[in-house]
Amino acid sequence: MKNFTYNAQPARVVFGAGSLAKLGAEIELLGARRALVLSTPEQRASAERIADLLGPKAAGVFDRAVMHVPIETAREARELARKLDADCAVAVGGGSTTGLGKAIALESGLPILAIPTTYAGSEVTPIYGITEGGLKKTGRDLKVLPRVVIYDPELTLTLPVGLSVTSGINAIAHAAEGLYSVEGNPVMDLMAEEGIRAIGRALPGIRANPQDIEARSDALYGAWLCGIVLGNVGMALHHKLCHTLGGTFNLPHAETHTVVLPHALAYNAEAAPQAMRRIAAALGGQNAAQAVYDLAKASGAPVALRDIGMKAQDVDKACDIALQNQYPNPRPLERAAIRQLLQDAFEGKRPA
Ligand code: NAD
């Protein structure tokens, strides 16, 4: 066995259908009294429901979370929290809302309680992203790690099937890259394989019946495990490519991960055979890249970058940006092969 370093990251997790009812008690356990509830405009109703549930423990609702966390929004929310005398924030939503909570915590130290409603996994990572002057800055700081996470699958019943599938495969991407990370360790490998297995078994059930609470529970359980992997070990080529495509060409986050993952795995296949065996086994297939592609396709997800807004003339630029900085990856970064990977992802080819 290779040598490794393992960091357990502090966070309390409360899991299960109906666990939202424990929110008030969890706020008390945190030693807090008044929570500012955060959401996107689309999830305002959920935020209000939570504020009602909290009664006097709710300081107010801030419903302006958006993708990429503009610094101005984070400052406004932080200022509102101060004005309302809030001593914690409750972030209900996906990665965008959790991200707003993290941006508030980064400067104010306000404890965050996250209630995730997608499978993005941000709630268990110390990674933050803030956009200032058009540039997204990312960093790691334990201050932004939510102190408590309440996973209540009932809140995911409204997540549209399309977003459920792409968000689930976004989670699989964290675990898949964790399995070949240079910082990998046996504990993360266990979580990664189990996380992929849980999501792989959940997605067909969600597609058949979005109200299937068992399938929703499996998916959220998998998302938690995959999120822990993302927060503990460094990611590689796949995340770098998706960051480039999302940031430079404004492609949608979860869909981009879904399209690129099979091709990033095919690129790394020969350099990381053990990781590939574990991914394939978790998805019940023979070949990791094909198993992810087939799961996406069978679940009705997009498989081609050209179908989610990428232009043919941007493929070369994406390749240039992806090669700008060196970063750890099982297979060295080779221009011709990365260009081909992007072309295959652009066209939506099934990996050979
Ligand atoms: P999102 O948070 O942007 O949500 C997408 C849309 O779905 C929003 O309109 C949201 O309100 C809606 N939605 C969420 N849950 C819903 C539900 N249960 N029912 C109905 N509608 C619902 O999407 P996301 O994919 O969760 O997050 C993407 C963002 O998170 C990206 O900016 C990404 O960079 C970031 N992210 C960060 C980390 C990290 O560790 N820092 C990890 C993963 C993702």
Coordinates of C-alpha atoms and ligand atoms in Angstrom, one line a residue:
M1 CA 0.0 0.0 0.0
K2 CA 1.3 3.5 -0.8
N3 CA 1.8 6.0 2.0
F4 CA -0.9 8.6 2.6
T5 CA -2.2 11.5 4.6
Y6 CA -5.8 11.7 5.7
N7 CA -7.6 14.8 7.0
A8 CA -11.0 14.3 8.5
Q9 CA -13.0 17.6 8.1
P10 CA -15.3 18.7 10.9
A11 CA -19.0 18.8 10.1
R12 CA -22.0 17.4 11.7
V13 CA -24.4 15.5 9.3
V14 CA -28.0 14.8 10.0
F15 CA -29.5 12.6 7.3
G16 CA -32.9 11.3 6.4
A17 CA -36.4 12.0 5.1
G18 CA -38.1 14.5 7.4
S19 CA -34.8 15.6 9.0
L20 CA -35.6 19.2 8.2
A21 CA -37.8 19.1 11.4
K22 CA -34.5 19.0 13.4
L23 CA -33.3 22.4 12.1
G24 CA -34.3 24.4 15.2
A25 CA -32.6 22.0 17.5
E26 CA -29.5 22.0 15.3
I27 CA -29.3 25.8 15.4
E28 CA -29.5 25.6 19.2
L29 CA -26.8 23.0 19.3
L30 CA -24.6 25.4 17.3
G31 CA -25.1 27.9 20.1
A32 CA -26.9 30.3 17.7
R33 CA -30.2 32.2 18.1
R34 CA -31.2 33.8 14.9
A35 CA -30.6 32.5 11.3
L36 CA -30.6 34.4 8.0
V37 CA -32.1 32.0 5.5
L38 CA -30.4 32.0 2.1
S39 CA -31.8 30.8 -1.3
T40 CA -32.0 31.5 -5.0
P41 CA -35.0 33.5 -6.2
E42 CA -36.4 30.2 -7.6
Q43 CA -36.3 28.6 -4.2
R44 CA -37.8 31.5 -2.2
A45 CA -40.8 29.3 -1.3
S46 CA -38.5 26.7 0.4
A47 CA -36.6 29.5 2.2
E48 CA -39.9 31.0 3.5
R49 CA -41.1 27.5 4.6
I50 CA -37.9 27.2 6.6
A51 CA -38.2 30.6 8.1
D52 CA -41.8 29.7 9.2
L53 CA -40.5 26.5 10.7
L54 CA -37.9 28.5 12.6
G55 CA -40.4 31.1 13.9
P56 CA -38.5 33.5 16.2
K57 CA -35.2 31.8 15.4
A58 CA -35.5 33.2 11.8
A59 CA -33.9 36.6 11.3
G60 CA -35.1 37.0 7.7
V61 CA -34.7 35.6 4.1
F62 CA -32.2 36.6 1.5
D63 CA -33.3 35.1 -1.8
R64 CA -30.7 36.4 -4.3
A65 CA -28.2 33.6 -4.5
V66 CA -27.0 33.1 -8.1
M67 CA -24.4 31.0 -9.9
H68 CA -20.7 32.0 -9.4
V69 CA -21.3 34.1 -6.2
P70 CA -20.8 37.8 -7.3
I71 CA -18.9 39.6 -4.5
E72 CA -21.6 42.3 -4.4
T73 CA -24.3 39.8 -3.6
A74 CA -22.2 38.3 -0.8
R75 CA -21.6 41.7 0.7
E76 CA -25.3 42.6 0.6
A77 CA -26.2 39.3 2.3
R78 CA -23.4 39.8 4.9
E79 CA -24.7 43.4 5.6
L80 CA -28.3 42.1 5.9
A81 CA -27.1 39.5 8.4
R82 CA -25.5 42.2 10.5
K83 CA -28.5 44.5 10.3
L84 CA -30.9 41.7 11.3
D85 CA -28.6 40.6 14.1
A86 CA -28.3 37.1 12.6
D87 CA -25.7 34.9 14.3
C88 CA -25.8 32.1 11.7
A89 CA -27.0 31.5 8.2
V90 CA -29.0 28.6 6.8
A91 CA -28.3 27.9 3.1
V92 CA -31.1 26.0 1.4
G93 CA -30.4 25.0 -2.2
G94 CA -27.7 23.8 -4.5
G95 CA -24.0 24.7 -4.9
S96 CA -24.9 28.4 -5.8
T97 CA -26.7 29.0 -2.5
T98 CA -24.1 27.0 -0.4
G99 CA -21.5 29.1 -2.2
L100 CA -23.2 32.3 -1.1
G101 CA -23.2 31.0 2.5
K102 CA -19.4 30.2 2.2
A103 CA -18.7 33.7 0.9
I104 CA -20.5 35.2 3.9
A105 CA -18.6 32.9 6.3
L106 CA -15.2 33.7 4.7
E107 CA -15.3 37.3 5.9
S108 CA -17.7 37.3 8.8
G109 CA -17.0 33.9 10.3
L110 CA -20.7 33.4 10.6
P111 CA -21.5 29.7 11.1
I112 CA -23.3 28.1 8.1
L113 CA -25.9 25.4 8.3
A114 CA -26.4 23.9 4.9
I115 CA -29.5 22.1 3.6
P116 CA -28.5 20.8 0.1
T117 CA -31.2 20.3 -2.5
T118 CA -28.9 19.1 -5.4
Y119 CA -26.1 16.6 -5.6
A120 CA -23.2 19.2 -6.1
G121 CA -21.5 18.3 -2.8
S122 CA -20.3 21.9 -2.0
E123 CA -21.7 21.6 1.5
V124 CA -19.0 19.3 2.7
T125 CA -16.0 21.0 1.1
P126 CA -13.8 23.9 2.4
I127 CA -13.6 25.2 -1.2
Y128 CA -15.2 28.6 -2.1
G129 CA -15.5 30.6 -5.2
I130 CA -16.3 34.3 -5.5
T131 CA -16.6 36.4 -8.7
E132 CA -15.2 39.9 -8.6
G133 CA -14.8 42.2 -11.6
G134 CA -15.8 39.3 -13.9
L135 CA -13.1 37.0 -12.5
K136 CA -13.9 33.9 -10.4
K137 CA -11.4 33.5 -7.6
T138 CA -11.4 30.1 -5.8
G139 CA -9.7 29.1 -2.6
R140 CA -9.8 26.7 0.4
D141 CA -10.5 27.8 3.9
L142 CA -11.9 25.7 6.8
K143 CA -13.8 28.8 7.8
V144 CA -16.3 28.3 4.9
L145 CA -17.0 24.7 5.7
P146 CA -20.6 24.5 6.8
R147 CA -20.7 23.4 10.5
V148 CA -23.9 21.3 10.1
V149 CA -25.4 19.7 7.0
I150 CA -29.0 18.5 7.1
Y151 CA -29.7 16.1 4.2
D152 CA -33.4 15.8 3.8
P153 CA -34.3 13.9 0.6
E154 CA -37.8 15.2 0.7
L155 CA -36.4 18.6 -0.4
T156 CA -34.9 17.1 -3.5
L157 CA -38.3 15.7 -4.8
T158 CA -38.8 19.0 -6.7
L159 CA -35.4 18.8 -8.4
P160 CA -36.2 18.3 -12.1
V161 CA -35.2 15.0 -13.5
G162 CA -32.8 16.5 -16.0
L163 CA -30.9 18.4 -13.3
S164 CA -31.1 15.4 -11.0
V165 CA -29.2 13.3 -13.5
T166 CA -26.6 15.9 -14.4
S167 CA -26.1 16.9 -10.8
G168 CA -25.7 13.2 -9.9
I169 CA -23.1 12.7 -12.6
N170 CA -21.3 15.9 -11.4
A171 CA -21.1 14.1 -8.0
I172 CA -19.7 10.9 -9.7
A173 CA -17.0 13.1 -11.3
H174 CA -15.7 14.2 -7.8
A175 CA -15.5 10.5 -6.7
A176 CA -14.0 9.3 -10.0
E177 CA -11.2 11.9 -10.0
G178 CA -10.7 11.2 -6.3
L179 CA -10.0 7.6 -7.1
Y180 CA -6.9 8.6 -9.1
S181 CA -6.0 11.7 -7.2
V182 CA -2.3 12.1 -6.2
E183 CA -3.7 12.9 -2.7
G184 CA -5.9 9.8 -2.7
N185 CA -6.1 7.5 0.3
P186 CA -7.9 4.3 1.1
V187 CA -10.7 6.0 3.2
M188 CA -11.5 8.4 0.3
D189 CA -11.4 5.4 -2.1
L190 CA -14.1 3.6 -0.1
M191 CA -16.3 6.7 0.0
A192 CA -15.7 7.3 -3.7
E193 CA -16.7 3.8 -4.8
E194 CA -19.7 3.7 -2.5
G195 CA -20.8 7.2 -3.6
I196 CA -20.6 6.2 -7.3
R197 CA -22.5 3.0 -6.6
A198 CA -25.3 4.9 -4.7
I199 CA -25.8 7.4 -7.4
G200 CA -25.5 4.9 -10.2
R201 CA -28.3 2.9 -8.6
A202 CA -30.4 6.0 -7.8
L203 CA -30.6 7.7 -11.2
P204 CA -32.7 5.1 -13.1
G205 CA -35.1 5.1 -10.1
I206 CA -35.4 8.9 -10.1
R207 CA -35.9 9.0 -13.9
A208 CA -38.7 6.3 -13.6
N209 CA -40.3 8.2 -10.6
P210 CA -38.9 11.5 -9.4
Q211 CA -41.0 11.1 -6.2
D212 CA -39.3 7.8 -5.3
I213 CA -38.0 8.7 -1.8
E214 CA -35.7 5.7 -1.6
A215 CA -34.0 6.6 -4.9
R216 CA -33.8 10.3 -3.8
S217 CA -32.2 9.1 -0.5
D218 CA -29.6 7.0 -2.3
A219 CA -28.7 9.9 -4.6
L220 CA -28.3 12.3 -1.7
Y221 CA -26.3 9.8 0.3
G222 CA -24.0 9.3 -2.7
A223 CA -23.7 13.1 -3.2
W224 CA -22.5 13.4 0.4
L225 CA -19.8 10.8 0.0
C226 CA -18.7 12.2 -3.4
G227 CA -18.6 15.7 -1.9
I228 CA -16.4 14.6 0.9
V229 CA -14.0 13.2 -1.7
L230 CA -14.0 16.5 -3.5
G231 CA -13.2 18.3 -0.3
N232 CA -10.4 16.0 0.8
V233 CA -8.3 15.2 -2.2
G234 CA -7.1 17.2 -5.3
M235 CA -9.0 16.9 -8.5
A236 CA -7.4 16.5 -12.0
L237 CA -7.9 16.9 -15.7
H238 CA -11.7 16.5 -15.7
H239 CA -12.3 19.3 -13.2
K240 CA -9.8 21.5 -14.9
L241 CA -11.5 21.1 -18.2
C242 CA -15.0 21.8 -16.7
H243 CA -13.7 24.8 -14.9
T244 CA -12.3 26.2 -18.2
L245 CA -15.5 25.4 -20.1
G246 CA -17.8 26.8 -17.5
G247 CA -15.7 29.9 -16.8
T248 CA -14.6 30.9 -20.3
F249 CA -17.6 29.8 -22.4
N250 CA -20.3 30.1 -19.7
L251 CA -21.5 26.5 -20.1
P252 CA -23.9 25.1 -17.5
H253 CA -22.1 23.5 -14.6
A254 CA -23.6 20.1 -14.1
E255 CA -24.3 19.4 -17.8
T256 CA -20.7 20.2 -18.6
H257 CA -19.4 17.7 -16.0
T258 CA -21.8 15.1 -17.4
V259 CA -20.6 15.5 -21.0
V260 CA -16.9 15.7 -20.3
L261 CA -16.5 12.9 -17.6
P262 CA -16.6 9.9 -20.0
H263 CA -13.9 11.5 -22.2
A264 CA -11.7 12.5 -19.3
L265 CA -11.9 8.9 -18.0
A266 CA -11.0 7.5 -21.4
Y267 CA -8.0 9.8 -21.5
N268 CA -6.8 8.6 -18.1
A269 CA -7.8 5.0 -18.5
E270 CA -4.5 3.4 -19.1
A271 CA -2.7 5.5 -16.6
A272 CA -5.1 4.7 -13.7
P273 CA -6.3 1.1 -14.3
Q274 CA -7.2 0.4 -10.6
A275 CA -9.4 3.5 -10.4
M276 CA -11.1 2.6 -13.6
R277 CA -11.9 -0.9 -12.4
R278 CA -13.5 0.5 -9.2
I279 CA -15.6 3.0 -11.2
A280 CA -16.7 0.4 -13.7
A281 CA -17.6 -2.1 -10.9
A282 CA -19.6 0.6 -9.0
L283 CA -21.6 1.2 -12.1
G284 CA -22.0 -2.5 -13.0
G285 CA -20.0 -2.1 -16.2
Q286 CA -16.8 -3.4 -17.8
N287 CA -15.3 0.0 -18.8
A288 CA -15.5 3.1 -16.6
A289 CA -15.7 5.7 -19.5
Q290 CA -18.4 3.8 -21.3
A291 CA -20.3 3.0 -18.1
V292 CA -20.6 6.8 -17.3
Y293 CA -21.5 7.6 -20.9
D294 CA -24.2 4.9 -21.0
L295 CA -25.6 6.1 -17.7
A296 CA -25.9 9.6 -18.9
K297 CA -27.4 8.6 -22.2
A298 CA -29.9 6.1 -20.7
S299 CA -30.9 8.8 -18.2
G300 CA -31.7 11.3 -21.0
A301 CA -28.8 13.7 -20.2
P302 CA -26.9 15.6 -22.9
V303 CA -23.7 13.9 -24.1
A304 CA -22.4 16.5 -26.5
L305 CA -20.9 19.9 -25.7
R306 CA -22.4 21.3 -28.9
D307 CA -25.9 20.5 -27.4
I308 CA -25.2 22.6 -24.3
G309 CA -24.1 25.8 -26.0
M310 CA -20.4 25.3 -27.1
K311 CA -19.4 26.5 -30.5
A312 CA -17.1 24.5 -32.8
Q313 CA -14.7 27.4 -33.1
D314 CA -14.1 27.5 -29.3
V315 CA -12.7 23.9 -29.1
D316 CA -9.1 25.1 -29.9
K317 CA -9.3 27.9 -27.4
A318 CA -10.6 25.5 -24.7
C319 CA -7.6 23.2 -25.4
D320 CA -5.1 26.1 -25.1
I321 CA -6.5 27.2 -21.7
A322 CA -6.6 23.6 -20.4
L323 CA -2.9 23.3 -21.2
Q324 CA -1.9 26.7 -19.7
N325 CA -1.0 25.4 -16.3
Q326 CA 0.4 22.0 -15.4
Y327 CA -1.4 20.1 -12.7
P328 CA -1.3 16.6 -11.4
N329 CA -3.1 14.1 -13.6
P330 CA -2.4 10.3 -14.0
R331 CA -1.6 10.8 -17.7
P332 CA 0.6 13.7 -18.7
L333 CA -1.2 16.5 -20.6
E334 CA -0.6 15.9 -24.3
R335 CA -1.9 18.6 -26.7
A336 CA -3.1 16.4 -29.5
A337 CA -4.9 13.9 -27.2
I338 CA -6.6 16.7 -25.2
R339 CA -7.7 18.3 -28.4
Q340 CA -9.1 15.0 -29.5
L341 CA -10.8 14.5 -26.1
L342 CA -12.5 17.9 -26.5
Q343 CA -13.6 17.1 -30.1
D344 CA -15.1 13.8 -28.9
A345 CA -16.9 15.6 -26.1
F346 CA -18.1 18.3 -28.5
E347 CA -19.6 15.7 -30.8
G348 CA -20.8 13.4 -28.1
K349 CA -19.0 10.3 -29.2
R350 CA -19.2 7.1 -27.0
P351 CA -15.6 6.5 -25.8
A352 CA -14.0 3.6 -27.6
Ligands
NAD1 P1 -27.4 25.6 -8.5 O1 -27.2 25.7 -7.0 O2 -26.9 26.7 -9.4 O3 -28.9 25.3 -8.8 C1 -29.5 25.3 -10.1 C2 -30.9 25.7 -10.1 O4 -31.7 24.6 -9.5 C3 -31.2 26.9 -9.2 O5 -32.2 27.7 -9.8 C4 -31.8 26.3 -7.9 O6 -32.6 27.2 -7.2 C5 -32.5 25.1 -8.5 N1 -32.7 24.1 -7.5 C6 -31.8 23.6 -6.6 N2 -32.4 22.6 -5.9 C7 -33.7 22.5 -6.3 C8 -34.7 21.6 -5.9 N3 -34.6 20.6 -5.0 N4 -35.9 21.8 -6.5 C9 -36.1 22.7 -7.5 N5 -35.1 23.5 -7.9 C10 -33.9 23.4 -7.3 O7 -26.7 24.2 -9.1 P2 -25.6 23.2 -8.5 O8 -25.3 22.4 -9.7 O9 -26.1 22.6 -7.3 O10 -24.4 24.1 -8.1 C11 -23.6 24.7 -9.1 C12 -22.6 25.7 -8.5 O11 -22.0 25.2 -7.3 C13 -21.5 26.1 -9.4 O12 -21.2 27.4 -9.4 C14 -20.3 25.3 -8.9 O13 -19.1 26.0 -9.2 C15 -20.6 25.3 -7.4 N6 -20.0 24.1 -6.7 C16 -19.1 24.4 -5.8 C17 -18.5 23.3 -5.1 C18 -17.5 23.6 -4.0 O14 -17.0 22.7 -3.4 N7 -17.2 24.9 -3.7 C19 -18.8 22.0 -5.3 C20 -19.8 21.8 -6.3 C21 -20.3 22.9 -7.0

